[in-house]
Coordinates of C-alpha atoms in Angstrom, one line a residue:
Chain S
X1 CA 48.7 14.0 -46.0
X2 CA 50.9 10.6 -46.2
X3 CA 49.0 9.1 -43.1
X4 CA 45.3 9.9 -44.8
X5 CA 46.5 9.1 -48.6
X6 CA 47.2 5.6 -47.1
X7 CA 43.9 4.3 -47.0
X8 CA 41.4 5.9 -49.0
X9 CA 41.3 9.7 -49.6
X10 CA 42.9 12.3 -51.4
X11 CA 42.8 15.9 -51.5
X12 CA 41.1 17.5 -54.1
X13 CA 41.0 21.3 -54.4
X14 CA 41.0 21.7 -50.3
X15 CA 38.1 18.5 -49.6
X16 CA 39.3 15.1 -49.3
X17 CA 37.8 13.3 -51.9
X18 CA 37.6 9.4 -51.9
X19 CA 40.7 8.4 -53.9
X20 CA 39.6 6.7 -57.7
X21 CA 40.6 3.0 -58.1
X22 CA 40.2 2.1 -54.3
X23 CA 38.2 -0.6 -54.1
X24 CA 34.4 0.4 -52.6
X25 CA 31.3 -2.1 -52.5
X26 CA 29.4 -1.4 -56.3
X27 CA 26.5 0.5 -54.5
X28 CA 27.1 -1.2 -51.3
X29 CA 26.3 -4.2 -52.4
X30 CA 29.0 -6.8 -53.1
X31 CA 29.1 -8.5 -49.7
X32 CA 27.0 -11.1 -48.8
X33 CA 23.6 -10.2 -47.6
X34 CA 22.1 -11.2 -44.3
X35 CA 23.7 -10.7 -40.5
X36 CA 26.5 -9.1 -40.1
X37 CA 27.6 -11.1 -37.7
X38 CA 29.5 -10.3 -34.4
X39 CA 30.5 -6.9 -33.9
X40 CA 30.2 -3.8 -32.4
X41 CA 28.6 -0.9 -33.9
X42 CA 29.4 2.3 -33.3
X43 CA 27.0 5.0 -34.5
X44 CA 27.7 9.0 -34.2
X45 CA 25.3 11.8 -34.8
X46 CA 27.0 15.1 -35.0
X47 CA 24.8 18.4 -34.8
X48 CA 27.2 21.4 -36.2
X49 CA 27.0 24.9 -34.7
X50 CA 27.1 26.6 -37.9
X51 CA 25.7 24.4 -40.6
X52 CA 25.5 27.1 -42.9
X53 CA 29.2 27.9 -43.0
X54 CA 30.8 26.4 -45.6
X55 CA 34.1 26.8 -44.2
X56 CA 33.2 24.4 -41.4
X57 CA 31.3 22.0 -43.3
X58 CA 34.4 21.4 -44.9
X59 CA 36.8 21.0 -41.9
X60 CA 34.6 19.0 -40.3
X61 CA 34.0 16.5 -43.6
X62 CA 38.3 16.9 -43.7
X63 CA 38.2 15.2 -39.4
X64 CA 35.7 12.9 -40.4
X65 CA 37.6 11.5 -43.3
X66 CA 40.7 12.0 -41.5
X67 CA 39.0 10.2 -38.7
X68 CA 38.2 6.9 -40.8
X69 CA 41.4 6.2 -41.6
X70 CA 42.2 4.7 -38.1
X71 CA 43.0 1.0 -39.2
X72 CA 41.4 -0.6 -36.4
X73 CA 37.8 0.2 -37.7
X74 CA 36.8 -2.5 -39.8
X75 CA 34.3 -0.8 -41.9
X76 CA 32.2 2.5 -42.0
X77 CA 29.9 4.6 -43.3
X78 CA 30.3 8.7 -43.3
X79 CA 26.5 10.0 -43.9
X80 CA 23.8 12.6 -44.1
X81 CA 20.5 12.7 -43.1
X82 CA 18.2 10.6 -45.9
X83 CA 15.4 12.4 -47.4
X84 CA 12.8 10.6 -45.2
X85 CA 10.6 12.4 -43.1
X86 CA 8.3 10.8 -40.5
X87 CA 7.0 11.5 -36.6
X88 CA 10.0 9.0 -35.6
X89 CA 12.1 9.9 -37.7
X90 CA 15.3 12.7 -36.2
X91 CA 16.6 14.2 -39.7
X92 CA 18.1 17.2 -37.3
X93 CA 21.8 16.1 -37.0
X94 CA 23.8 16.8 -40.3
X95 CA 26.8 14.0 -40.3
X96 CA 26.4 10.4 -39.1
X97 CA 29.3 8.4 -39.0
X98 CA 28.6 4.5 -38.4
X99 CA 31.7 2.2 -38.1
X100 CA 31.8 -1.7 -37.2
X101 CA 34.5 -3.1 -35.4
X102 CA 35.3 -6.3 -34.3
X103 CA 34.6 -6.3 -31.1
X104 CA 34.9 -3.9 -27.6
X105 CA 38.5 -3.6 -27.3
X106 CA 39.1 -2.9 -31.0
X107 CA 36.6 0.4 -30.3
X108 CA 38.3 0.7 -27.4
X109 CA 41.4 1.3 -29.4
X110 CA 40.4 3.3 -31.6
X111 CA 39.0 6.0 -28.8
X112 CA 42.6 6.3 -27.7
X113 CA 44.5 6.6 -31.3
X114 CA 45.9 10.1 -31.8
X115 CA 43.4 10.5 -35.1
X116 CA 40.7 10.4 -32.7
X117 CA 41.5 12.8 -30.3
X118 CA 42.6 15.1 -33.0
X119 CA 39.0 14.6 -34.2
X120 CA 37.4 15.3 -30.7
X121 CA 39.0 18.7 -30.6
X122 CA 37.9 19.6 -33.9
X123 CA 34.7 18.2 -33.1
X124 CA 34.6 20.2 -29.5
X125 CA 34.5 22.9 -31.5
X126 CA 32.6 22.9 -34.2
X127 CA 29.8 20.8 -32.7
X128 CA 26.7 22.1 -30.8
X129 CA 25.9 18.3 -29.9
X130 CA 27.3 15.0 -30.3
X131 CA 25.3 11.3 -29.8
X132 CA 26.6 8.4 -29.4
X133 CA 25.0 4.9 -30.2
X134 CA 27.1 1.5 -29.0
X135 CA 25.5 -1.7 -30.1
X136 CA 26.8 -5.6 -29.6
X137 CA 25.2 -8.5 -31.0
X138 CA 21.6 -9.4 -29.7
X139 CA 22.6 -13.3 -29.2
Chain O
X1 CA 7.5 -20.3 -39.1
X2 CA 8.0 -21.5 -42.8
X3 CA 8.4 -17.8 -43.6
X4 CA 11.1 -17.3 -40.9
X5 CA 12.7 -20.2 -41.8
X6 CA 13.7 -19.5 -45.2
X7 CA 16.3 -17.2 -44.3
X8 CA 18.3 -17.3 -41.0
X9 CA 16.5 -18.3 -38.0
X10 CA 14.9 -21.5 -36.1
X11 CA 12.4 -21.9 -33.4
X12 CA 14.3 -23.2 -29.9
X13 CA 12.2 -23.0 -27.0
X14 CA 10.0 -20.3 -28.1
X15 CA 12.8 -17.9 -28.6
X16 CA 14.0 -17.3 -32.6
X17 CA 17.7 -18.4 -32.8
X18 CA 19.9 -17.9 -35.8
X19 CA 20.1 -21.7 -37.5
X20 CA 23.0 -23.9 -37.5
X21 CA 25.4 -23.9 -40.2
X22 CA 23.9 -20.7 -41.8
X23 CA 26.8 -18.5 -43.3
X24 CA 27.8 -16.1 -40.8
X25 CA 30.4 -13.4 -41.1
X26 CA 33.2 -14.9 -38.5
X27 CA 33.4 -12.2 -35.5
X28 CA 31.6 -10.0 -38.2
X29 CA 35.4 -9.7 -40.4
X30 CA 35.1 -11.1 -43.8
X31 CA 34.2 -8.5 -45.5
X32 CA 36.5 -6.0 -47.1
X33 CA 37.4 -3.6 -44.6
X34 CA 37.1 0.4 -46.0
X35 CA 34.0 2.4 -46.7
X36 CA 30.7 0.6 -46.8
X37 CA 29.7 1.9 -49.9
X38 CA 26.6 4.0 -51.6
X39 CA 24.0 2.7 -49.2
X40 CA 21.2 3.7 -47.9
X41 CA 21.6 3.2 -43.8
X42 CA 18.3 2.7 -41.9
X43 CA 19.4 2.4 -38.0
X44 CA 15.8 2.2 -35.7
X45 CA 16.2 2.5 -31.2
X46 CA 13.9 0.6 -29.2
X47 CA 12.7 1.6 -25.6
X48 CA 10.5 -1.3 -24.4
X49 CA 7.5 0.2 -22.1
X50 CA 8.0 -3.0 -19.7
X51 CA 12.0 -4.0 -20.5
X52 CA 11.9 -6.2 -17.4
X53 CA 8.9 -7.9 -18.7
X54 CA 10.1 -11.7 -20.0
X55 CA 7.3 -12.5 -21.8
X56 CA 7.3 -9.1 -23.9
X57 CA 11.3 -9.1 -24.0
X58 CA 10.6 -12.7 -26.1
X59 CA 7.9 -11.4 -27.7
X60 CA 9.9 -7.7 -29.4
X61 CA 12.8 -10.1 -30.1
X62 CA 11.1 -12.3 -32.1
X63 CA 9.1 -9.9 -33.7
X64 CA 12.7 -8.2 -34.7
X65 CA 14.0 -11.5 -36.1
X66 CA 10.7 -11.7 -38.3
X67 CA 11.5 -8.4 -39.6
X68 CA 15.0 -9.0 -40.7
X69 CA 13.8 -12.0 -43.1
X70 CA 12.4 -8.9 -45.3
X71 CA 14.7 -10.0 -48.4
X72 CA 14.9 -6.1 -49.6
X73 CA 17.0 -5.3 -46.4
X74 CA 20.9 -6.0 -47.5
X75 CA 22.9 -6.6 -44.6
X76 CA 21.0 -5.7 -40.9
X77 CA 22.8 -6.0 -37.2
X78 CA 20.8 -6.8 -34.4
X79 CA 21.8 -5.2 -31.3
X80 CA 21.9 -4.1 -27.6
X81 CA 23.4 -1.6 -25.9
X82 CA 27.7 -2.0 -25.4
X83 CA 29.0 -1.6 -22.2
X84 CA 30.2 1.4 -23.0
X85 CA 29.5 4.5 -20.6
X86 CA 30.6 8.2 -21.7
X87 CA 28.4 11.4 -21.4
X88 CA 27.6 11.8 -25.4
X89 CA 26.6 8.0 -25.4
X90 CA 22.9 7.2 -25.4
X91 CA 22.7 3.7 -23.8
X92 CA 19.1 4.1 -22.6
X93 CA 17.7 1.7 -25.1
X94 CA 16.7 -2.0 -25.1
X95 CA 17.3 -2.9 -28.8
X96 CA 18.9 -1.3 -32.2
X97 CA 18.2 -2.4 -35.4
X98 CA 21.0 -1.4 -38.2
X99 CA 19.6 -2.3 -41.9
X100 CA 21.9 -1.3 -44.9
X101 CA 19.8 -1.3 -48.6
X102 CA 20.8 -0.8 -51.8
X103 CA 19.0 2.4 -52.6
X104 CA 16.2 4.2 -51.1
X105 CA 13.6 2.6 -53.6
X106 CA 14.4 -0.9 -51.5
X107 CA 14.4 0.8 -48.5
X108 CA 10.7 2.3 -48.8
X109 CA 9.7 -0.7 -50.5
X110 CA 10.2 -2.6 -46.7
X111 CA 8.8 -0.1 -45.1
X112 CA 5.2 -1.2 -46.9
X113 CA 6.2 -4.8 -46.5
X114 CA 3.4 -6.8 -44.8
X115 CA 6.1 -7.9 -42.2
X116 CA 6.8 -4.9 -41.7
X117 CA 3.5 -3.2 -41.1
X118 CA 3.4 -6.6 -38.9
X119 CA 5.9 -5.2 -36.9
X120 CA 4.7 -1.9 -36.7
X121 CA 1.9 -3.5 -34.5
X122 CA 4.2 -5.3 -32.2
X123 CA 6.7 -2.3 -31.6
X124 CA 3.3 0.3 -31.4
X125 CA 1.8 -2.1 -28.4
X126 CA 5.5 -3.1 -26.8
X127 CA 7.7 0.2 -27.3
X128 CA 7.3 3.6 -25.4
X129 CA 10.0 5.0 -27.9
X130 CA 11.5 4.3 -31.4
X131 CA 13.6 6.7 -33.0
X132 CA 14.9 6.5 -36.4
X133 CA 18.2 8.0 -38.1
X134 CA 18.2 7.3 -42.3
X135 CA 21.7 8.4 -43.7
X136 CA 23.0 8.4 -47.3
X137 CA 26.7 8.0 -48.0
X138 CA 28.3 11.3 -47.5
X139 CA 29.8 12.4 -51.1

C-alpha cells in the first residue's frame, strides 16, 4: 500500500478512504475562481458490467484511487453521476474520473506509467464501456 | 460588452479574447495539485451543425465566452478536442465546456441565469448535439 499511502489514501476496512489531514480544497473552493488556464483535460466515463455487485464497486473505486496517485496528474476529480436529470443530460455511466494535466506529453505519460495499465486491466474487466473525452485550451 | 468585460475577456476583431494582464493560472499549474475537492462538476460537448462554417464558428465561441462570465460558475475550462486518437476516445466534438461549482444549489442557479437561457438560444440554433455529464465527488 506504500506507493498509494504516499499521496492521499488509506485503507479503511477493505475501501481506500481519502487519508484525514491531507490537504483538499474546503468544498472545492479555495483556488482562485475563473479559467483554468492551459491544460489538458482528460475526462473518463466508465459504464460497470455489474453495477449491482458490491464486490466490484469496490475494486473498481480501489483502481480508481489507486489510479490517481500517478504524480504526473496535476489535479482530479473521481465522480458519480449528479442528481440532475434532463433530455441532454447522460446520467448512465456510474464513475467519472476528470483529471488536468499540464499539457499533452504529461497525459502522455501518465498512459504509459505502470498504475495505469494496472488500472486498464482491471478496468478491461469489470467495464461494459469506457469513454473518453481529451480537451486543450480553446485559444 | 460592459457585461463581458467585467470578468475576463475583450473584444479584438469581433472574436472575444481573454484580456491582458488578467490572472491566469500559468500553463494551468498553480494550484495545489491532489483531489479537486467536494464540487459539483458540470462538463457540456458541442457538435456544431455547420463546424466549417466561420461565421457560426465566431458566433458559438463568443456565445461560450458570454457564458463563462456567469459569476456562480467557480473555475470553467474552455476546450477543443486533443490530438489524441484511441478507440474509447470520443473526439467527434467541436467544443467542451468544463464548469466546477461549489454545490449543486450554484450550479442550478446558472442554469436559470439569463446568460444562460441566452445561450440556450445560440447553442439550440448552432448545435446538432450537446451532451451533458454532471458528477459529484465520489465519497
Amino acid at each position: 500500500m506504500e506507493e498509494i499511502n504516499r499521496r492521499n489514501f488509506i485503507q479503511k476496512g477493505g475501501k481506500l478512504t481519502l487519508a484525514a489531514g491531507v490537504m483538499t480544497l474546503p468544498a472545492g473552493i479555495a483556488d482562485a475562481p475563473g479559467p483554468l488556464g492551459k491544460l489538458f483535460v482528460h475526462h473518463v466515463f466508465f459504464w460497470l458490467k455489474e453495477p449491482a455487485s458490491e464486490q466490484q464497486v469496490i475494486r473498481f473505486e480501489n483502481a480508481l484511487k489507486e489510479l490517481v496517485t500517478i504524480q504526473s496528474i496535476h489535479q482530479f476529480h473521481l465522480g458519480k453521476p449528479a442528481d440532475t436529470r434532463r433530455e441532454v443530460i447522460d446520467s448512465s455511466y456510474q464513475y467519472s474520473l476528470l483529471t488536468l494535466f499540464a499539457d499533452k506529453a504529461t497525459h502522455d505519460n501518465y498512459q504509459v506509467h505502470p498504475v495505469h495499465d494496472a488500472f486498464r486491466k482491471v478496468a478491461d474487466e469489470l467495464c461494459s464501456k469506457v469513454v473518453v473525452f481529451d480537451s486543450v485550451t480553446l485559444e
